[in-house]
Tab-separated table of C-alpha atoms in Angstrom:
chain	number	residue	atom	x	y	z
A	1	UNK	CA	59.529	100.350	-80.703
A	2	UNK	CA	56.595	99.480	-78.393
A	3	UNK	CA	53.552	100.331	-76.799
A	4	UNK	CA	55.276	101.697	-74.225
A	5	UNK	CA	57.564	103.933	-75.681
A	6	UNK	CA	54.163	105.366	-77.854
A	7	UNK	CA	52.521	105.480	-74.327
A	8	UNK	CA	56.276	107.368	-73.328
A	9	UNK	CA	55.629	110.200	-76.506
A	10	UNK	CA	51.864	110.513	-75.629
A	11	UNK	CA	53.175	111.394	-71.583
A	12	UNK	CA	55.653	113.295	-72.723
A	13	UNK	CA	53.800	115.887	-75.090
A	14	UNK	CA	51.584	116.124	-72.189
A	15	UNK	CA	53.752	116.824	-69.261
A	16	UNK	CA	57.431	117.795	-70.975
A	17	UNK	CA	58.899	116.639	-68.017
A	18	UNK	CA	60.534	113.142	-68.210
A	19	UNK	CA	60.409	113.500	-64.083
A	20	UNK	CA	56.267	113.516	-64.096
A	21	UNK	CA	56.565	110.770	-67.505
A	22	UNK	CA	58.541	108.387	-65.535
A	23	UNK	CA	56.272	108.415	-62.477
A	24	UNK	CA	53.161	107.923	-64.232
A	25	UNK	CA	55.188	104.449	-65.815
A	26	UNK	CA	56.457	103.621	-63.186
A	27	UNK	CA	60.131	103.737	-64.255
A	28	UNK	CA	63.202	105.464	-62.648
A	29	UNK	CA	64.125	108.232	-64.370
A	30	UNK	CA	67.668	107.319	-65.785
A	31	UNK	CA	65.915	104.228	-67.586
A	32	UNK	CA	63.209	106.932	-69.094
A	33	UNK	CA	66.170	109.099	-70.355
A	34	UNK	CA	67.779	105.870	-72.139
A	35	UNK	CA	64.649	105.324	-73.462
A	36	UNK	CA	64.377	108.376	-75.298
A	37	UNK	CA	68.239	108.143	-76.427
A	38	UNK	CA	67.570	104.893	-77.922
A	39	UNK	CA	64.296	105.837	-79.737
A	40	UNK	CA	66.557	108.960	-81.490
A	41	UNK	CA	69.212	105.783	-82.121
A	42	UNK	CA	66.658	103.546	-83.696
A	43	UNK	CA	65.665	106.955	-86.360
A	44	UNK	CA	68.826	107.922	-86.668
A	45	UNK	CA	67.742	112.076	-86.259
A	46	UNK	CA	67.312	114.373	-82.896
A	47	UNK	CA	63.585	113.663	-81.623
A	48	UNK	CA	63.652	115.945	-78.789
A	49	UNK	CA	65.127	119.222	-77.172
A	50	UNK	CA	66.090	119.199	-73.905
A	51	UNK	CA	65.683	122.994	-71.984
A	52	UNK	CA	65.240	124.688	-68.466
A	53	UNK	CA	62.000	124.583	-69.668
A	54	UNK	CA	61.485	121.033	-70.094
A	55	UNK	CA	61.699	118.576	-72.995
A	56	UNK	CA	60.138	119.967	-76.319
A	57	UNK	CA	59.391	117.758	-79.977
A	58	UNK	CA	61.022	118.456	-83.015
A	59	UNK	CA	59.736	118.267	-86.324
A	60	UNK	CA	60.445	115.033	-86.538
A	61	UNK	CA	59.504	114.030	-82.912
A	62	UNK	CA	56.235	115.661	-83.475
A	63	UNK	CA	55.584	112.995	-86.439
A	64	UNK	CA	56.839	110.156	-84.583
A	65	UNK	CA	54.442	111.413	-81.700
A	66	UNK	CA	51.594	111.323	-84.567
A	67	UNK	CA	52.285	107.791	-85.538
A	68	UNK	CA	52.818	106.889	-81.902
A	69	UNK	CA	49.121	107.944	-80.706
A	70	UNK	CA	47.837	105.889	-83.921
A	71	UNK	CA	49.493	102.885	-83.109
A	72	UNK	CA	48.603	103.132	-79.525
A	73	UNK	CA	45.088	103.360	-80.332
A	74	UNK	CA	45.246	100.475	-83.305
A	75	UNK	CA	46.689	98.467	-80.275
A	76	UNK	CA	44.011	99.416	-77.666
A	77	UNK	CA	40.810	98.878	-80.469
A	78	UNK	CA	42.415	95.324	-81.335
A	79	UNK	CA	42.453	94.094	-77.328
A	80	UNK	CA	39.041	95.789	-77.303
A	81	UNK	CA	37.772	93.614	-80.114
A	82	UNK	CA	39.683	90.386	-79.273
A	83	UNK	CA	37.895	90.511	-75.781
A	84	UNK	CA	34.606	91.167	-77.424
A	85	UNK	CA	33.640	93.655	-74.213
A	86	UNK	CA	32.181	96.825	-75.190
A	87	UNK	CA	32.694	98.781	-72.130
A	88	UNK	CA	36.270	97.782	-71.816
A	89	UNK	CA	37.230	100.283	-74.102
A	90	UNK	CA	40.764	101.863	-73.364
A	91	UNK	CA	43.145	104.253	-75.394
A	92	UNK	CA	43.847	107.859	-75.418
A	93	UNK	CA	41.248	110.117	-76.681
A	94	UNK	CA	42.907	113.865	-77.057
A	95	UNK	CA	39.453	116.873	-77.286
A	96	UNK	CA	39.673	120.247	-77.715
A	97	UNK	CA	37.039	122.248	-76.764
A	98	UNK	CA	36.027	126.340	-77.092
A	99	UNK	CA	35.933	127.842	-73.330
A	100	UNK	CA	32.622	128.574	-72.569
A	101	UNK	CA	31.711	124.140	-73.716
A	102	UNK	CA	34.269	123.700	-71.262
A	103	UNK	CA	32.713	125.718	-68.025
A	104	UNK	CA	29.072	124.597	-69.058
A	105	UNK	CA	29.058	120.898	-70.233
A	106	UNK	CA	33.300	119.452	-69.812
A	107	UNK	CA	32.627	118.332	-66.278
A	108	UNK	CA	29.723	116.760	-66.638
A	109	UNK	CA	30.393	114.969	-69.468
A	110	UNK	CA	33.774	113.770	-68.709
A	111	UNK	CA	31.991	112.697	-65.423
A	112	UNK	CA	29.471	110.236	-67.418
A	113	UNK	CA	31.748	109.247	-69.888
A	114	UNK	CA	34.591	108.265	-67.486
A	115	UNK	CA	32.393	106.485	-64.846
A	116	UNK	CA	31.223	104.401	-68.388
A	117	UNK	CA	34.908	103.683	-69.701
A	118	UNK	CA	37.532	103.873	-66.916
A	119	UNK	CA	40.399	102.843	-69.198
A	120	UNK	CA	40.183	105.895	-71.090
A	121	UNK	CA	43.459	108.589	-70.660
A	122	UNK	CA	41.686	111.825	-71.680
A	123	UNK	CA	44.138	115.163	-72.372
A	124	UNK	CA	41.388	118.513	-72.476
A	125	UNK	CA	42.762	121.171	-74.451
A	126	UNK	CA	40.967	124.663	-74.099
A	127	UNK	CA	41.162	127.073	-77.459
A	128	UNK	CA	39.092	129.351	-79.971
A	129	UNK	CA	37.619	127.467	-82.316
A	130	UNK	CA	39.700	128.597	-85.636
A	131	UNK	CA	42.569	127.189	-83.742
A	132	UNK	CA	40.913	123.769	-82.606
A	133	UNK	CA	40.460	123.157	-86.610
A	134	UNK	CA	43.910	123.569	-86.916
A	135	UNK	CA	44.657	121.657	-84.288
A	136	UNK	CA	42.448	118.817	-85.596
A	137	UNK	CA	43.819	119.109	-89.438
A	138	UNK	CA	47.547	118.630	-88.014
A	139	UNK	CA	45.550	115.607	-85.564
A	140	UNK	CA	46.989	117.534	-82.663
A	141	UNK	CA	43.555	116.323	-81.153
A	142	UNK	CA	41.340	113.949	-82.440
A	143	UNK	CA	37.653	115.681	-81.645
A	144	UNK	CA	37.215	119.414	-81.173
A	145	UNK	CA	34.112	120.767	-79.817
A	146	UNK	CA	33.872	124.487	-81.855
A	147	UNK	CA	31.317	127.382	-81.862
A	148	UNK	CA	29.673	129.428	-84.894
A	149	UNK	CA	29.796	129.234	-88.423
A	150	UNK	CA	32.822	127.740	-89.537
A	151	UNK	CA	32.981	125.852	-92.679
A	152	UNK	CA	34.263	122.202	-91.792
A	153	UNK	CA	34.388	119.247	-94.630
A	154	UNK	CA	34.145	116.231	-92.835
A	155	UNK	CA	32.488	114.639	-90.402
A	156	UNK	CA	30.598	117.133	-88.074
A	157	UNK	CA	27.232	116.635	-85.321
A	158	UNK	CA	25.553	119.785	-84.452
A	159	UNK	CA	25.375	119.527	-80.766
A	160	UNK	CA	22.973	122.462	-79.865
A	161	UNK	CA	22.029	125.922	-80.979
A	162	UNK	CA	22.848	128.601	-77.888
A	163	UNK	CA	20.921	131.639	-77.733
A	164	UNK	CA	22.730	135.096	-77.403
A	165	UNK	CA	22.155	137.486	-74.533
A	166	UNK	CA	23.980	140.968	-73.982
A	167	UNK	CA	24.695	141.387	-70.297
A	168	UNK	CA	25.439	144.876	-68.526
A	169	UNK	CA	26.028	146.075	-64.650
A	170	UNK	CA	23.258	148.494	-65.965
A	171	UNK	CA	20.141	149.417	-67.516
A	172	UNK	CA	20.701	148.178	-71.180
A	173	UNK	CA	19.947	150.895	-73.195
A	174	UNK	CA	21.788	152.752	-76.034
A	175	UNK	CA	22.767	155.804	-74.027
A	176	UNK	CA	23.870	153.940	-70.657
A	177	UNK	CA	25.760	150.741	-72.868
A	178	UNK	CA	28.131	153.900	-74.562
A	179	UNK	CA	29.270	155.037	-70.890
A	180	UNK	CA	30.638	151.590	-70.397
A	181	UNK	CA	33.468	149.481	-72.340
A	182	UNK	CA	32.258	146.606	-74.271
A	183	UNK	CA	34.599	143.853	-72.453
A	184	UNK	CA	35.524	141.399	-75.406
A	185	UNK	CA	37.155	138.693	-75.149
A	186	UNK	CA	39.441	135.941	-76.909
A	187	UNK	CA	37.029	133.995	-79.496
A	188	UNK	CA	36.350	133.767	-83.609
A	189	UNK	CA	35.552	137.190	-84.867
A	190	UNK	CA	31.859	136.193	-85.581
A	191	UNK	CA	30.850	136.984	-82.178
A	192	UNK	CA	32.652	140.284	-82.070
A	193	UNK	CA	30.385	141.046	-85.535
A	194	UNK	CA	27.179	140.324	-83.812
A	195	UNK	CA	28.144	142.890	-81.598
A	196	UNK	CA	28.803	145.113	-84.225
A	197	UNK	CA	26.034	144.497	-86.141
A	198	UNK	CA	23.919	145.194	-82.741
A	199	UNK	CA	25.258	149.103	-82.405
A	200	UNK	CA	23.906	149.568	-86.010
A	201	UNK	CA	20.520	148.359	-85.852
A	202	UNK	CA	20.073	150.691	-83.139
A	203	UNK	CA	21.459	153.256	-85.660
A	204	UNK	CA	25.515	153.192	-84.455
A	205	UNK	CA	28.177	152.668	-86.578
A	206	UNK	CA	31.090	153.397	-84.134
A	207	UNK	CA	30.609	151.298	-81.053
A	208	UNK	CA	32.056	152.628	-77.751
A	209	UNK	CA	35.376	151.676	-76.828
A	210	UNK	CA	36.332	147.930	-76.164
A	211	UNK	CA	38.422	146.097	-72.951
A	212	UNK	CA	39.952	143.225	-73.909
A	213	UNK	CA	40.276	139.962	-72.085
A	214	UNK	CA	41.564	136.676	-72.816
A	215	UNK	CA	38.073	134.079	-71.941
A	216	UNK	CA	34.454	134.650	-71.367
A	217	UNK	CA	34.635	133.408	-68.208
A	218	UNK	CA	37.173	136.319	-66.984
A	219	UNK	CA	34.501	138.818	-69.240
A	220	UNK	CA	31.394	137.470	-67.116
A	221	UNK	CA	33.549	137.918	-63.708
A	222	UNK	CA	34.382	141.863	-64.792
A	223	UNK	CA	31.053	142.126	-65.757
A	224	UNK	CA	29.545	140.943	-62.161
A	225	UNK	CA	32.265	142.922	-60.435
A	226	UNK	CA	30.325	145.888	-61.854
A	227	UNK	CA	31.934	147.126	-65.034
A	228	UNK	CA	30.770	146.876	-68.286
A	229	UNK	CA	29.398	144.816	-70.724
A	230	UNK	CA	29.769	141.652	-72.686
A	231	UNK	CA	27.678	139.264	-75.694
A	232	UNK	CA	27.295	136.205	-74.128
A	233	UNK	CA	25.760	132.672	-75.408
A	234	UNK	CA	23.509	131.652	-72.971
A	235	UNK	CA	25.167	128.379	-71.144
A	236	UNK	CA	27.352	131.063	-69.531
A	237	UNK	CA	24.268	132.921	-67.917
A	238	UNK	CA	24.921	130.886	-65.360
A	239	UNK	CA	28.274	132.215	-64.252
A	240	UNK	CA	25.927	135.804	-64.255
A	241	UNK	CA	25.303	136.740	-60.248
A	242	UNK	CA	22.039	137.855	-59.806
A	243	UNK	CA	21.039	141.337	-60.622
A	244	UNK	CA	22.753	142.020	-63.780
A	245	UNK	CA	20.751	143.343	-66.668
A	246	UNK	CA	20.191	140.729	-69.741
A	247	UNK	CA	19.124	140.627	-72.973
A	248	UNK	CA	18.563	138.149	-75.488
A	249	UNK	CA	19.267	139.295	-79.267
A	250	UNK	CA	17.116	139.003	-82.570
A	251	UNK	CA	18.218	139.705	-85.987
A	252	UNK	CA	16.126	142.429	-88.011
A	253	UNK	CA	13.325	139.899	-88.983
A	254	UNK	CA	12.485	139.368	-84.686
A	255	UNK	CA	14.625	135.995	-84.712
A	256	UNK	CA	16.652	134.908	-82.123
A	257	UNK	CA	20.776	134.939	-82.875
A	258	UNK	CA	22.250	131.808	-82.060
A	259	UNK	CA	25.875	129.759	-82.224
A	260	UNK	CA	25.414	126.649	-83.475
A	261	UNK	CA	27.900	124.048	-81.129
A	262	UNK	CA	29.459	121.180	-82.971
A	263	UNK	CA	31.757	117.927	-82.593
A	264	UNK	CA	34.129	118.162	-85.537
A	265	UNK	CA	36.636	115.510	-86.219
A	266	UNK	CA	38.324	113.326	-89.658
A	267	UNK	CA	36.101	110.518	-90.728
A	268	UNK	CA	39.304	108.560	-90.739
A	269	UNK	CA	39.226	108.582	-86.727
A	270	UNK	CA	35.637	107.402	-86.587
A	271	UNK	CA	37.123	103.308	-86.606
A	272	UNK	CA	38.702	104.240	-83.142
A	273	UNK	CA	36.709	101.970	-80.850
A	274	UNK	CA	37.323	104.963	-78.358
A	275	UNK	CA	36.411	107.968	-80.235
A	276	UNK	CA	33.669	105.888	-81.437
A	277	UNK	CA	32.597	105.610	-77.437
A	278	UNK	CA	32.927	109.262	-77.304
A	279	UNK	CA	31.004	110.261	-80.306
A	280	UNK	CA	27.943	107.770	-78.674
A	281	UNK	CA	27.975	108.967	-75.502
A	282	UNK	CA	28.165	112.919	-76.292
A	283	UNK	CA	24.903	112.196	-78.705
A	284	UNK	CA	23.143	110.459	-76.062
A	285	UNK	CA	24.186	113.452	-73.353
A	286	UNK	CA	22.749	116.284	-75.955
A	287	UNK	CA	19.994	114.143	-77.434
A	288	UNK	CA	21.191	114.012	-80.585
A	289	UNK	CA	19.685	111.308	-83.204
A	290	UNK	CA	22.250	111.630	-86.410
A	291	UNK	CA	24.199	108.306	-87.287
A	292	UNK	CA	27.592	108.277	-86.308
């Protein structure tokens, strides 16, 4: 096998459609569909499955498609240190970040970082963060950008500490927040607990009944429609329209509650010339003075 048939795996877990995959080679599509039939030839066992739906991995197309994305890489770092350029980087760098990194910092980032290094292919993949951990221990992605207090031993950068506001159509007080649902949505259960833990410093131990969404985004857009309320970190204040009611939360010694925001990945991926290039960049975008 070569680079091209990693580069056909890495397209192909992307778009499951060997239509879109031979397009973005520029092959015809019966020589794509050999392709695959001779990579399940040269292994000798089924690599992928072949539905309505599109083309799905199996087990053992999902490890080839592991050892594909290494070897593209390996390929990509060697031309990058054979030409001795350090902004011709090139490769594939696969991130996963929580929602709310996404709407507040993705854009501009990728923005920077892609005007810097052109060659890059970047695939974004949006999910809570207990999930992007597992995604990064089974190297589904190589970075994940998570939120709270997870336990993570390996390499990690704290990115930033986000305050935490509650938000509310109206007047935030105990009595008006119980005629209203709480509108939670999908994220680690931390940040359902500070909620929690909000009703019973103000002396409740049953808080008033939930709605739940799947993102913050859709939570903030309920919220400025003019029903109910929602715990927020503070990069998503700006999705608020003007007029709602904030406030930002302390813990019983009059300290603010915060997420911490962090770049997780193996230490094993840190000799990628392009997650390398990543890692820089994202320290120089938040400020950031810990050694790579």
């Amino acid at each position: 096998m070569n680079n091209t048939d990693w580069k056909i795996l890495i397209y192909l877990k992307e778009e499951k459609s060997i239509n879109k995959v031979a397009k973005r080679l520029f092959m015809t599509q019966p020589s794509l569909t050999y392709r695959l039939g001779q990579m399940e030839k040269e292994i000798g066992i089924p690599l992928f499955i072949r539905t309505n739906k599109g083309v799905h991995f199996t087990d053992a197309g999902n490890r080839l498609y592991s050892y594909a994305e290494k070897e593209l890489q390996q390929y990509q770092d060697m031309k990058n240190f054979v030409t001795n350029d350090p902004s011709d980087i090139s490769g594939v760098l696969r991130i996963g970040a929580i929602q709310s990194f996404i709407q507040s910092h993705i854009p501009g980032i990728l923005k920077g970082f892609i005007n810097k290094y052109n060659g890059i292919d970047i695939s974004l993949t949006n999910n809570i963060s207990d999930n992007l951990i597992k995604s990064i221990k089974k190297e589904e992605i190589q970075l994940a950008i998570i939120r709270g207090p997870h336990q993570w031993q390996d390499f990690e950068i704290i990115l930033e500490n986000q305050p935490i506001y509650l938000i509310s159509t109206i007047p935030i007080t105990i009595d008006s927040l119980a005629l209203q649902p709480a509108v939670r949505y999908n994220s680690d259960p931390t940040l359902e607990e500070v909620r929690i833990q909000w009703w019973k410093q103000n002396g409740i131990d049953d808080p008033p009944f939930v709605l739940d969404v799947n993102d913050c985004l859709t939570a903030v857009e309920i919220i400025n429609a003019g029903l109910g309320y929602s715990i927020i970190t503070e990069d998503m204040m700006k999705k608020c329209k003007l007029g709602l009611y904030t406030k930002k939360l302390y813990d019983k010694e009059g300290i603010p509650l915060t997420r911490t925001t962090k770049l997780i990945c193996k230490s094993a991926m840190l000799g990628s010339g392009t997650i390398s290039a990543f890692i820089s960049f994202i320290k120089d975008y938040f400020h950031v003075d810990s050694p790579i």
